Structure formats: structure tokens, C-alpha cells
């Protein structure tokens, strides 16, 4: 009987271990961002504005005292060329998605497996994309009209974000496909709508050049050790599309971009492929 009991305990242990490994691998684990953003605001000087985020909850203290915070100014004095970064290794695929009003931004969340981004052997699964206006990151002191964040998460909960910056011009074709869904959020007041099957490859990334640095989430809890990739080439978006994204959230704020954070002793890496160098000549 003792032998049977020992075998049962061992089997139970291994089953629990197996389930634990399964759920840690499962790519639908939630990113470490706040889903309900009503507890903080982007209004300067308000009790829950950006200057006070770190005081609102103990677990948000990095917003006040973190040394690797985002966003930053991608100033050329801190940029170092690094060919070893290599071209972005992405493998995205179409799957069902839900469009959500999180309180201060509009987020498109993929429900199924939307593919991945690979950085130095670590696989980061694509979870969602959301938008900030004006752009959160600046390039040589200039903040542009809009910034999209494609949020990825690894099986050990590390986060990698691809940032795409936009200036006012021709409409963005990816947003154009979502406009009716965004208007549905605006007009009905519902917090989420089914967006159907959405292909993340349609969030076009133009050019091979990008910036890379280590930073944080730009919303509470402002967790650090986030791998940031900011695409160097600026895309275009219409003013109407920027306005549509802001009007949909009904938060009475003029923008939803966090103030620039100190770069401290960080340097920014820049990847340029050989073809990119030829184009620049």
C-alpha cells in the first residue's frame, strides 16, 4: 500500500508540473498593462495625473522612481549604430480580434494566436495594439501626431513593444479598416466590439531601420525591462483618424501621451541594413 501511495503522489506531482508548464507556455497570457485605465489620467496637475501616478498605488512606484522609464526623446546624441541587431524577425498571422475602450486609449486585442516577434532567441507573442496621441516618443525633440504600440509578451512574461510613429498626411490603411468599429464604440458607449478576423501584417512597418532601447510600460504600473523597438520611418495618418481615436474614449483629456522621461545613462541602438545605407546615399 505504501508503494501505491508513493506512486500516486509522484504521478500527481508530475501532472501538476505538466499543467504549470502548459499554462506558462500558453501564448494568451495577459500583458502586464492595466486593463481599466480609469484610476489614472493624463491631465497635468490633476490628483491622478502623470506626475502623481507613482503615488496612487504602491505597486505603481516605478512611475515615480524608476530609472529606465519610457517614453524618451530618441536624440541623436545618444544613438549608437549596432548592425548586430539584425532585421526584425516577425511572423504574424490573421486571427479574431476585439476592439476595446480601456478608458484612455483604444486597443485592438487579438483573441487567438496572432504570431510572434523574435529577439535574440526569445519569442514574444503578439497580444494587442493600441494608440497614443501625440506620439509618446520624440525624435530629436519632435513629438509627432500619433504612435501605435504593438505589444508582445514572452512565455516568462517579458514584454517587447514595437512603436510606430505617424505624422499628419494620408489616412492609415490599417486604421481605415477599423473606423466603423471605432465609431461603434463612440456612438453606442459600449466598451468593446468584435472586430472579426484581423491580420496584424496590415499594420505596415516601412523600412528596415529601427531604434532599440530598454525602458518601461508608458502606463501604470510602469514596469521596467521592456524591450522597445521604435521604427525609424515615420508613417502618415489623417487628422480625422487621430480625432476619431481620441473621441472614442470619452475621457475629456486633450491627449493620452505620457510626458517624456529622463534618459539617464541609457544609450539607444540603431539598426541600419546594408540596403538602408544605400537608400540613404
PDB file of C-alpha atoms in Angstrom, residues 37-44 46-51 53 104 253 256:
ATOM      1  CA  UNK A  37      -7.383  52.902 -17.007  1.00  0.00           C
ATOM      2  CA  UNK A  38      -9.926  54.979 -15.091  1.00  0.00           C
ATOM      3  CA  UNK A  39      -7.729  55.182 -11.960  1.00  0.00           C
ATOM      4  CA  UNK A  40      -5.183  57.451 -13.625  1.00  0.00           C
ATOM      5  CA  UNK A  41      -5.367  60.373 -16.028  1.00  0.00           C
ATOM      6  CA  UNK A  42      -3.231  62.329 -18.473  1.00  0.00           C
ATOM      7  CA  UNK A  43      -4.374  65.733 -17.188  1.00  0.00           C
ATOM      8  CA  UNK A  44      -1.304  67.649 -15.870  1.00  0.00           C
ATOM      9  CA  UNK A  46      -4.679  66.655 -11.533  1.00  0.00           C
ATOM     10  CA  UNK A  47      -4.726  64.401  -8.426  1.00  0.00           C
ATOM     11  CA  UNK A  48      -4.211  61.315 -10.603  1.00  0.00           C
ATOM     12  CA  UNK A  49      -2.201  62.958 -13.392  1.00  0.00           C
ATOM     13  CA  UNK A  50       1.155  61.722 -14.745  1.00  0.00           C
ATOM     14  CA  UNK A  51       3.176  63.444 -12.007  1.00  0.00           C
ATOM     15  CA  UNK A  53       0.969  58.021 -10.893  1.00  0.00           C
ATOM     16  CA  UNK A 104      -7.776  56.421 -22.130  1.00  0.00           C
ATOM     17  CA  UNK A 253      -8.303  64.715 -21.922  1.00  0.00           C
ATOM     18  CA  UNK A 256      -3.097  60.282 -23.932  1.00  0.00           C
TER      19      UNK A 256
END
